[in-house]
CSV table of C-alpha atoms and ligand atoms in Angstrom, one decimal:
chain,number,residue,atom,x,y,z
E,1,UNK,CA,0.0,0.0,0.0
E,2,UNK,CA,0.6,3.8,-0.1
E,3,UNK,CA,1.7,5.8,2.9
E,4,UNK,CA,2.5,9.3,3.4
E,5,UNK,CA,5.7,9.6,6.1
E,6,UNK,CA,7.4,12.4,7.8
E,7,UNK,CA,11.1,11.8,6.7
E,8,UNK,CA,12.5,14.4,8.6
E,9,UNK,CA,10.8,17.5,10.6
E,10,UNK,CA,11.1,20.5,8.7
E,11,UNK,CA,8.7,23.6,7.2
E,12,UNK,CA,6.0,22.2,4.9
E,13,UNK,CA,7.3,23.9,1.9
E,14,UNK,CA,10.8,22.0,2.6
E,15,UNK,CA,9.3,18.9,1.9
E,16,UNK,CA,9.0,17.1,5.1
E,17,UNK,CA,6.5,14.4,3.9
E,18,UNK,CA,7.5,11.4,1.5
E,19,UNK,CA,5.3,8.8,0.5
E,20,UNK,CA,6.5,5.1,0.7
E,21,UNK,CA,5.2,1.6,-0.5
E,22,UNK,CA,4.3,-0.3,3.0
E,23,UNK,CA,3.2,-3.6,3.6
E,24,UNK,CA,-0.7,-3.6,4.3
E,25,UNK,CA,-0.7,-3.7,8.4
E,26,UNK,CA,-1.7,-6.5,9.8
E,27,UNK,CA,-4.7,-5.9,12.6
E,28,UNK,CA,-2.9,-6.9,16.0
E,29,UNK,CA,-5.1,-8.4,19.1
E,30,UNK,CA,-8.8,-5.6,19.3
E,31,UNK,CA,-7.6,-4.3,16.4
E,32,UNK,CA,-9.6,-4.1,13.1
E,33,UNK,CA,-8.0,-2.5,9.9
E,34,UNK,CA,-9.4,0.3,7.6
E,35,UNK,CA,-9.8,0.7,4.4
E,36,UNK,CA,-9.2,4.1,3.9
E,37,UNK,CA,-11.5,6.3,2.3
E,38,UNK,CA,-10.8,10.0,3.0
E,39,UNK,CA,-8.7,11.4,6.2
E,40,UNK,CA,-8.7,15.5,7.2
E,41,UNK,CA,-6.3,17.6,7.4
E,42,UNK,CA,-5.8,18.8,10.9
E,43,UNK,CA,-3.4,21.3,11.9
E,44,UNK,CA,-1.5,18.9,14.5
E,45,UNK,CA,-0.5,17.0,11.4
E,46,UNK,CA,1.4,20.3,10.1
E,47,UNK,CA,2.4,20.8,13.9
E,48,UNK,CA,3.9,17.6,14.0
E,49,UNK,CA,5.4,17.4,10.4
E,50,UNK,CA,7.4,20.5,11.2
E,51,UNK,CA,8.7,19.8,14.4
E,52,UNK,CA,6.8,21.9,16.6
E,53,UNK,CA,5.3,18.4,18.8
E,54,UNK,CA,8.2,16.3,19.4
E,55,UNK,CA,8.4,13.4,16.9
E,56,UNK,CA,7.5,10.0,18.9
E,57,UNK,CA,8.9,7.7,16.5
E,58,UNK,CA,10.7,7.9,12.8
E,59,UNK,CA,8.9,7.4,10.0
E,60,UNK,CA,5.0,7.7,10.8
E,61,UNK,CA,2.2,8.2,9.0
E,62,UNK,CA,0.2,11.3,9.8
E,63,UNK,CA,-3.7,11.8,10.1
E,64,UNK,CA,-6.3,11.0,12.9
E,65,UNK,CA,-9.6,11.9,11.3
E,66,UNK,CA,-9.8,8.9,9.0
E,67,UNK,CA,-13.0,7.8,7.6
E,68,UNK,CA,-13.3,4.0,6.1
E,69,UNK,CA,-14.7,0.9,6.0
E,70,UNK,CA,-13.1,-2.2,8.6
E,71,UNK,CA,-11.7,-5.0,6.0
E,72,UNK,CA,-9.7,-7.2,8.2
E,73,UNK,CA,-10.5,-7.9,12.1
E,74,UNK,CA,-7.7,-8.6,14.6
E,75,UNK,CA,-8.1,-11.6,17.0
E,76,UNK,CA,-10.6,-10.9,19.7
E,77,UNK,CA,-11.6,-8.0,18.1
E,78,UNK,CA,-16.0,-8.1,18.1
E,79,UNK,CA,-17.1,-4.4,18.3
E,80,UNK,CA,-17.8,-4.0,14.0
E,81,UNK,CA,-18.2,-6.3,11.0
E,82,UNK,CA,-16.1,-6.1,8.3
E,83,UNK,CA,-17.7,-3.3,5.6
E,84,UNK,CA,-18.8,-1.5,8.6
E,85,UNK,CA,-18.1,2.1,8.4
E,86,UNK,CA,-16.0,3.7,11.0
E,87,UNK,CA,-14.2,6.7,12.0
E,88,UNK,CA,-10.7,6.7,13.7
E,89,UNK,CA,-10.0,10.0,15.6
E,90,UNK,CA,-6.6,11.3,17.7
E,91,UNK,CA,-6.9,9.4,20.7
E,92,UNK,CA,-5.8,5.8,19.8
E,93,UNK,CA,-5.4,4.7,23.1
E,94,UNK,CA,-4.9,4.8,27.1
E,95,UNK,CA,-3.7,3.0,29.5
E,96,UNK,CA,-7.1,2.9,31.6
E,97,UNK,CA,-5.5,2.2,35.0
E,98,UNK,CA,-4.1,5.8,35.9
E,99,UNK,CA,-5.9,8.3,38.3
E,100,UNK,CA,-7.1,10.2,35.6
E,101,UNK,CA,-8.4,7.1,33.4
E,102,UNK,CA,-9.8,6.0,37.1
E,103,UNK,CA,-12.0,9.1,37.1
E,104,UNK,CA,-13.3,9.5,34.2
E,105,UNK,CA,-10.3,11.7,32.9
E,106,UNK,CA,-9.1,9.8,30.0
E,107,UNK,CA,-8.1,12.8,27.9
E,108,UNK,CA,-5.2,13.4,30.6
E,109,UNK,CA,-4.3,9.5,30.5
E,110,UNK,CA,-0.7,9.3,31.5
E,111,UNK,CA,0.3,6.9,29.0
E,112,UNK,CA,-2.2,7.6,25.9
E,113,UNK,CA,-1.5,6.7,22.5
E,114,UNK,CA,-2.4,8.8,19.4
E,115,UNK,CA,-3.1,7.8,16.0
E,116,UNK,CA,-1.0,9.8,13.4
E,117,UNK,CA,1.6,10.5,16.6
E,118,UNK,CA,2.3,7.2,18.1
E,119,UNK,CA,1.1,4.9,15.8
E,120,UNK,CA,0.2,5.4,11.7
E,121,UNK,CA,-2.4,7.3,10.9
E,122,UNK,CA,-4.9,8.2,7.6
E,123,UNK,CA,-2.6,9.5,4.9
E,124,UNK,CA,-2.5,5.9,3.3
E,125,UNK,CA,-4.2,2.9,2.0
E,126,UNK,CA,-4.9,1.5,5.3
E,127,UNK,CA,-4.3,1.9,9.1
E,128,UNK,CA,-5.1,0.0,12.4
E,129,UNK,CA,-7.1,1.4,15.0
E,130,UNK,CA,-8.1,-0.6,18.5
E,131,UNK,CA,-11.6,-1.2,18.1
E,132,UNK,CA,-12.1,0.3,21.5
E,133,UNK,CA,-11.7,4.0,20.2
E,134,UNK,CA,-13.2,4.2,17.3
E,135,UNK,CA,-16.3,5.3,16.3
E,136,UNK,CA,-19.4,4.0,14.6
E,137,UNK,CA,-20.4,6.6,11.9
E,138,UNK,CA,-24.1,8.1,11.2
E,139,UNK,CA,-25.5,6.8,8.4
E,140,UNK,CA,-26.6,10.7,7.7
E,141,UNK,CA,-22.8,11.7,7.3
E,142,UNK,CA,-20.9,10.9,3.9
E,143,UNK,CA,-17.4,10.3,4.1
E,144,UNK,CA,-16.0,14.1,3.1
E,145,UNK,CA,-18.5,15.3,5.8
E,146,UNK,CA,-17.7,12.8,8.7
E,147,UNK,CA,-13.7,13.6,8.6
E,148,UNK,CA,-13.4,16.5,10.0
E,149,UNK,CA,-15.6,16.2,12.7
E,150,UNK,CA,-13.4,13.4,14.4
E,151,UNK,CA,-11.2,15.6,15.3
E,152,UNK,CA,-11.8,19.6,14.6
E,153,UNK,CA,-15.3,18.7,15.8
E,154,UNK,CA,-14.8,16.9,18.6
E,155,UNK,CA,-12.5,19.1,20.4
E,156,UNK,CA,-14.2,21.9,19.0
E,157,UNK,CA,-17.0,20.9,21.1
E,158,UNK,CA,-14.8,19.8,24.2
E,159,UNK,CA,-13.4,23.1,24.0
E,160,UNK,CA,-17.0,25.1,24.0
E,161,UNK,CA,-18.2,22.8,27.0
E,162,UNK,CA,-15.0,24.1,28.5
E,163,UNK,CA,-15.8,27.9,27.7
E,164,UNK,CA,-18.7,27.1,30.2
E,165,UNK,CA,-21.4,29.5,28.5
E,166,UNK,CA,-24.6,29.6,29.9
E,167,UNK,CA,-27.7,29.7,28.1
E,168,UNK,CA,-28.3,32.4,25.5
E,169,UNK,CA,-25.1,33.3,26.9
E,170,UNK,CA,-22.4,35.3,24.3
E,171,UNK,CA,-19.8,33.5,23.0
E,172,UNK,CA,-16.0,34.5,21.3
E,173,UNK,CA,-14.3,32.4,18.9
E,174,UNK,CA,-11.0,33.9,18.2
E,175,UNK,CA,-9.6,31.7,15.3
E,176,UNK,CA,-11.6,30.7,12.0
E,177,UNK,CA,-10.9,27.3,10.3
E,178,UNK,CA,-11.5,23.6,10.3
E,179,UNK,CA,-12.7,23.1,14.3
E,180,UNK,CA,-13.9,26.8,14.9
E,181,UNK,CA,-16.7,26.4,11.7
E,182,UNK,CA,-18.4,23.4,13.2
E,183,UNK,CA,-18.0,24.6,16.9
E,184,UNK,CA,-19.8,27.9,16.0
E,185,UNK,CA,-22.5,25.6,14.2
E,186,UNK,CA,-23.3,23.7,17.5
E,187,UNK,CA,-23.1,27.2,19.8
E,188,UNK,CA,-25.6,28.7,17.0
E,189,UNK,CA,-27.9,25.3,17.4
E,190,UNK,CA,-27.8,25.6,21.1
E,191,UNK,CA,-28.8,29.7,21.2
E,192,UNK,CA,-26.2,31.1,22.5
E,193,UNK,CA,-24.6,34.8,20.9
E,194,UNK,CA,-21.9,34.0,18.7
E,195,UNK,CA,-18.7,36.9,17.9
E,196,UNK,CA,-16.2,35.4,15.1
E,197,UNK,CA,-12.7,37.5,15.7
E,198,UNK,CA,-10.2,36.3,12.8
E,199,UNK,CA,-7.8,36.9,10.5
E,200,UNK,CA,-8.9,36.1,6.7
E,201,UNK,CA,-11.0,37.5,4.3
E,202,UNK,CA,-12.0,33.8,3.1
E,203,UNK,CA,-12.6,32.6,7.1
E,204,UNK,CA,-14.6,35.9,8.1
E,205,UNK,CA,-16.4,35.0,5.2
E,206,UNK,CA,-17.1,31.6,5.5
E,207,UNK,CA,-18.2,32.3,9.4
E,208,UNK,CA,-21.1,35.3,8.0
E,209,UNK,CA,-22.0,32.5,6.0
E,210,UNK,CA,-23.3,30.3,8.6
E,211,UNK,CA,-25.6,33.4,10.4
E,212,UNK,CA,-22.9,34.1,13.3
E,213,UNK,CA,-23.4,37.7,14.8
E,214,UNK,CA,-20.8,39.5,14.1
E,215,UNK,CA,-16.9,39.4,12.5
E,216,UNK,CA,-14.4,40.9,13.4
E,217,UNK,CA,-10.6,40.7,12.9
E,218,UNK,CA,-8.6,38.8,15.3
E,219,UNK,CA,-7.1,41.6,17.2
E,220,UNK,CA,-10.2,43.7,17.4
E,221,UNK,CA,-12.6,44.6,20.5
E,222,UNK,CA,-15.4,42.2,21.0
E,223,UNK,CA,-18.7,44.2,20.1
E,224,UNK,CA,-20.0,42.8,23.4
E,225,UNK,CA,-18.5,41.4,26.8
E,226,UNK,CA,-18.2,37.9,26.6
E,227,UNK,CA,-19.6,34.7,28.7
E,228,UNK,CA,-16.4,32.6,27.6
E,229,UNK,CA,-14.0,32.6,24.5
E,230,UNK,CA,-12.6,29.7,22.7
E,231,UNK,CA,-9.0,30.1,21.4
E,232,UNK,CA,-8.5,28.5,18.0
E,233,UNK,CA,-5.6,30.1,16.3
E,234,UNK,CA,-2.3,29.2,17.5
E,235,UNK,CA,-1.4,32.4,18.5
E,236,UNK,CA,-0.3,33.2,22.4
E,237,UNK,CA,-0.4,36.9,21.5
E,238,UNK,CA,-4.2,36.7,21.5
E,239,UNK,CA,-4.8,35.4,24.9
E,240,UNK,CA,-4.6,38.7,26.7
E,241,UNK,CA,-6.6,40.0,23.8
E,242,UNK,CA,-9.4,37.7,24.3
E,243,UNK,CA,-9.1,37.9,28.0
E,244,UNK,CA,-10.0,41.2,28.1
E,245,UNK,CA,-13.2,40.8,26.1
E,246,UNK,CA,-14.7,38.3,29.3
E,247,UNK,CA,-16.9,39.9,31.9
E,248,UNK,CA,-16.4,39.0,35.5
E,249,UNK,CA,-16.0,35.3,35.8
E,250,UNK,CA,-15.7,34.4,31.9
E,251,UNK,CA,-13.6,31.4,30.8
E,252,UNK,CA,-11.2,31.8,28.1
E,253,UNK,CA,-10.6,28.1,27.1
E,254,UNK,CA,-7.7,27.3,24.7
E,255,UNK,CA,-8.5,24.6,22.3
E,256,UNK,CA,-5.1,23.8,20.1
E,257,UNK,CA,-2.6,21.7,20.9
E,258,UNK,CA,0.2,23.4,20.4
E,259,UNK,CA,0.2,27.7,21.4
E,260,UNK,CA,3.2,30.3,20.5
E,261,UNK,CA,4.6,32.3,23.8
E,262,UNK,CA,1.5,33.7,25.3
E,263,UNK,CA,3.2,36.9,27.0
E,264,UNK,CA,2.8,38.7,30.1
E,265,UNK,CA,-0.2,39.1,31.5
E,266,UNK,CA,-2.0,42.1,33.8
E,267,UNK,CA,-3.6,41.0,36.5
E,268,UNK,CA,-5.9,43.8,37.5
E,269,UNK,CA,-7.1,43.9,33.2
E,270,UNK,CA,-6.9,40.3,31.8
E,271,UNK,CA,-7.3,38.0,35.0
E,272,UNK,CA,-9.0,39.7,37.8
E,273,UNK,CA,-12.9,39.9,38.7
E,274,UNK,CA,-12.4,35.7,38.3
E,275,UNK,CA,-11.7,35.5,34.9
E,276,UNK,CA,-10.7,32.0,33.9
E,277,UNK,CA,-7.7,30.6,31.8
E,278,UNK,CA,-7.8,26.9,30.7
E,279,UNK,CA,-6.9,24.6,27.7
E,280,UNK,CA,-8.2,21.9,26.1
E,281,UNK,CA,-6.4,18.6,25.9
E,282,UNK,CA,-7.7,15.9,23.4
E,283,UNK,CA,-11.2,14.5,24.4
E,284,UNK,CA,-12.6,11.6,25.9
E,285,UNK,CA,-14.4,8.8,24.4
E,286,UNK,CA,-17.6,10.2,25.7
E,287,UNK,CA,-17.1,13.6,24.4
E,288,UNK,CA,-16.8,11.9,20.8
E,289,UNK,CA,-20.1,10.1,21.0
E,290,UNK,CA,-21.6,13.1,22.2
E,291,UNK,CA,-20.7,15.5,19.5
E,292,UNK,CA,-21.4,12.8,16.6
E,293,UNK,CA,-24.7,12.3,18.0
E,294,UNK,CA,-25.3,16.5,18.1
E,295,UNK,CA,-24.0,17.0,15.2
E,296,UNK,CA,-26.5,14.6,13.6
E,297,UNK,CA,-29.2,15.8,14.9
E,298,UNK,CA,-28.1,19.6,14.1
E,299,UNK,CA,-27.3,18.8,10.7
E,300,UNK,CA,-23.8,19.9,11.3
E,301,UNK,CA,-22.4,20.7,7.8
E,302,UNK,CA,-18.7,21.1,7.2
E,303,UNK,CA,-17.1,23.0,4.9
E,304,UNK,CA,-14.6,21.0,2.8
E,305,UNK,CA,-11.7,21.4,0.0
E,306,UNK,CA,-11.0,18.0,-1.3
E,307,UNK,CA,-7.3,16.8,-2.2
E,308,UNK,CA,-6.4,13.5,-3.5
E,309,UNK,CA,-4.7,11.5,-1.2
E,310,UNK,CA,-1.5,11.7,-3.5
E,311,UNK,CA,-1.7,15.7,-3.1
E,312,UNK,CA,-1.0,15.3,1.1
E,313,UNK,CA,2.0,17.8,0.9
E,314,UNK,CA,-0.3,20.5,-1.1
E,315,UNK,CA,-3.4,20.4,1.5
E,316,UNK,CA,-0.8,20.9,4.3
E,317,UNK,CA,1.0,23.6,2.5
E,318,UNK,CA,-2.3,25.4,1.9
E,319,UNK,CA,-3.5,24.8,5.4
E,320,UNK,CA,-0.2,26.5,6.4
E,321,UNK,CA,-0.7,29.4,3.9
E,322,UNK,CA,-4.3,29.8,5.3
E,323,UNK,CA,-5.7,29.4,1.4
E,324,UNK,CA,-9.2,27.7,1.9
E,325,UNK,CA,-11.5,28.5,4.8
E,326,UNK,CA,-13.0,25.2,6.6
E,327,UNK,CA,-11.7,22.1,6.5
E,328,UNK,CA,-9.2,20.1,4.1
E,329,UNK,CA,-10.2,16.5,3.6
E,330,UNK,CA,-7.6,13.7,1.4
E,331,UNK,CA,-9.8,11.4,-0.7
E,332,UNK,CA,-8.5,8.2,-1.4
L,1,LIG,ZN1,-4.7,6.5,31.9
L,2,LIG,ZN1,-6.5,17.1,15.1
């Protein structure tokens, strides 16, 4: 089969990624195998290819929203049928025995595993998931749609849980692509006031589309004070911005996985009168069954530019160049 592999961490338009003839993975004990049909393009796989998360092992294949059907079933492994239509998403794995796994807390799992990271992802023929973290996929959903929500949507809406909005309350998205379109969707579903702040004509755009009210560029004043802000562009320079758009006792919840230098903050403007600073790490398996289900019955649509899978190094290279708004999705 066909793989996409990070040879070496560099910047996208060095090259970084170099596609390889593999042998078709063999589905170890839980595992089932994939067939893959399309994967998105998230932007931990650009963090990752150019060296801004650690490498964890040479050679892997990128991508953790991978859409496909299960063609081969590892011993033991009962959950699907083969021809049955799954989604693989970031978290691959934990170790379920930790205090955080103990409680509930699996997204902090000392010892997770994550596909595209730890073990190959989407950009190929096949991967392996553990049948365990998968997800079945609504009928409702075809496979360009379904991508992007295993990832950009799921922690999109772990990330808005986390800006702890209440009801009809007025929410800040600060950052407009793949995760930020469908977490605006699901705000706008459940009532609540919605203020886009972002650079790009094409994102600012793309967020009037879909009835938000109001856009604004990423440094500017929120037309209103703000219940709790979501953080999507990985940009530390906003966080005092968007901290001093809360009113007493807003939330400002940071949703990438990877954040430039945030700098120094003023207590008395950007923290005090209770004013919350948290991030977002990865989801549980909970929050992914959750948000599928929501987005479902929402109608969640994503907005999608479709690459061939041979084209990986392109959809990355535009994703860094911010040249479509939404979501970039590799079709097999
Ligand atoms: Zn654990
Ligand atoms: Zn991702």
């Amino acid at each position: 089969m066909q793989a996409w592999t990070v040879d070496h961490c560099a910047p996208i338009d060095d090259g970084p990624l170099r596609r390889l003839e593999r042998d078709e993975p063999k589905p170890g004990a839980g595992q089932v195998r994939v067939r893959v049909s399309c994967c998105g393009v998230c932007r931990t796989d650009l963090h990752l290819v150019e060296g801004d998360l650690a490498p964890k092992r040479p050679a892997v294949t990128p991508g953790h929203e991978v859409v496909g059907r299960v063609d081969a079933l590892g011993p033991g492994a009962t959950r699907f049928a083969v021809g049955d239509r799954i989604g693989v998403p970031w978290l691959a794995g934990t170790d379920g025995t930790c205090r955080f796994c103990r409680r509930g807390a699996e997204n902090l799992c000392l010892e997770p595993r994550f596909t595209g990271w730890d073990i190959d992802g989407g950009y190929a023929d096949h991967c392996l998931v553990d049948e365990r973290y998968a997800y079945l996929l609504p009928d409702a959903l075809d496979d360009e749609q379904a991508a992007p929500l295993l990832c950009a949507g799921i922690i999109g809406y772990r990330a808005l849980l986390a800006a702890a909005v209440p009801p009809g309350g007025r929410l800040g998205i600060y950052g407009f692509g793949g995760s930020a379109h469908l977490t605006a969707q699901i705000a706008l579903h459940e009532g609540l006031r919605v203020h886009v702040l972002t650079r790009g004509e094409q994102n600012q755009r793309l967020a009037a589309e879909l009835g938000v009210d109001s856009v604004g560029g990423a440094a500017d004043a929120s037309p209103e004070a703000l219940d709790g802000a979501i953080l999507f562009a990985p940009a530390g320079e906003l966080v005092p911005v968007a901290l001093r758009a809360l009113d007493r006792g807003g939330t400002l919840a940071v949703a990438g996985i990877w954040l430039s230098d945030v700098p120094a903050l003023n207590y008395a403007d950007e923290l005090f009168q209770e004013r919350r600073l948290r991030s977002v790490t990865a989801n549980t398996r909970a929050d992914g069954e959750e948000f599928l289900a929501l987005a479902e019955r929402f109608g969640i649509r994503a907005t999608t530019t479709v690459y061939p899978m041979s084209e990986a190094p392109r959809a990355l290279t535009d994703l860094a160049h911010g040249r479509f708004g939404g979501a970039a999705v590799l079709h097999n």
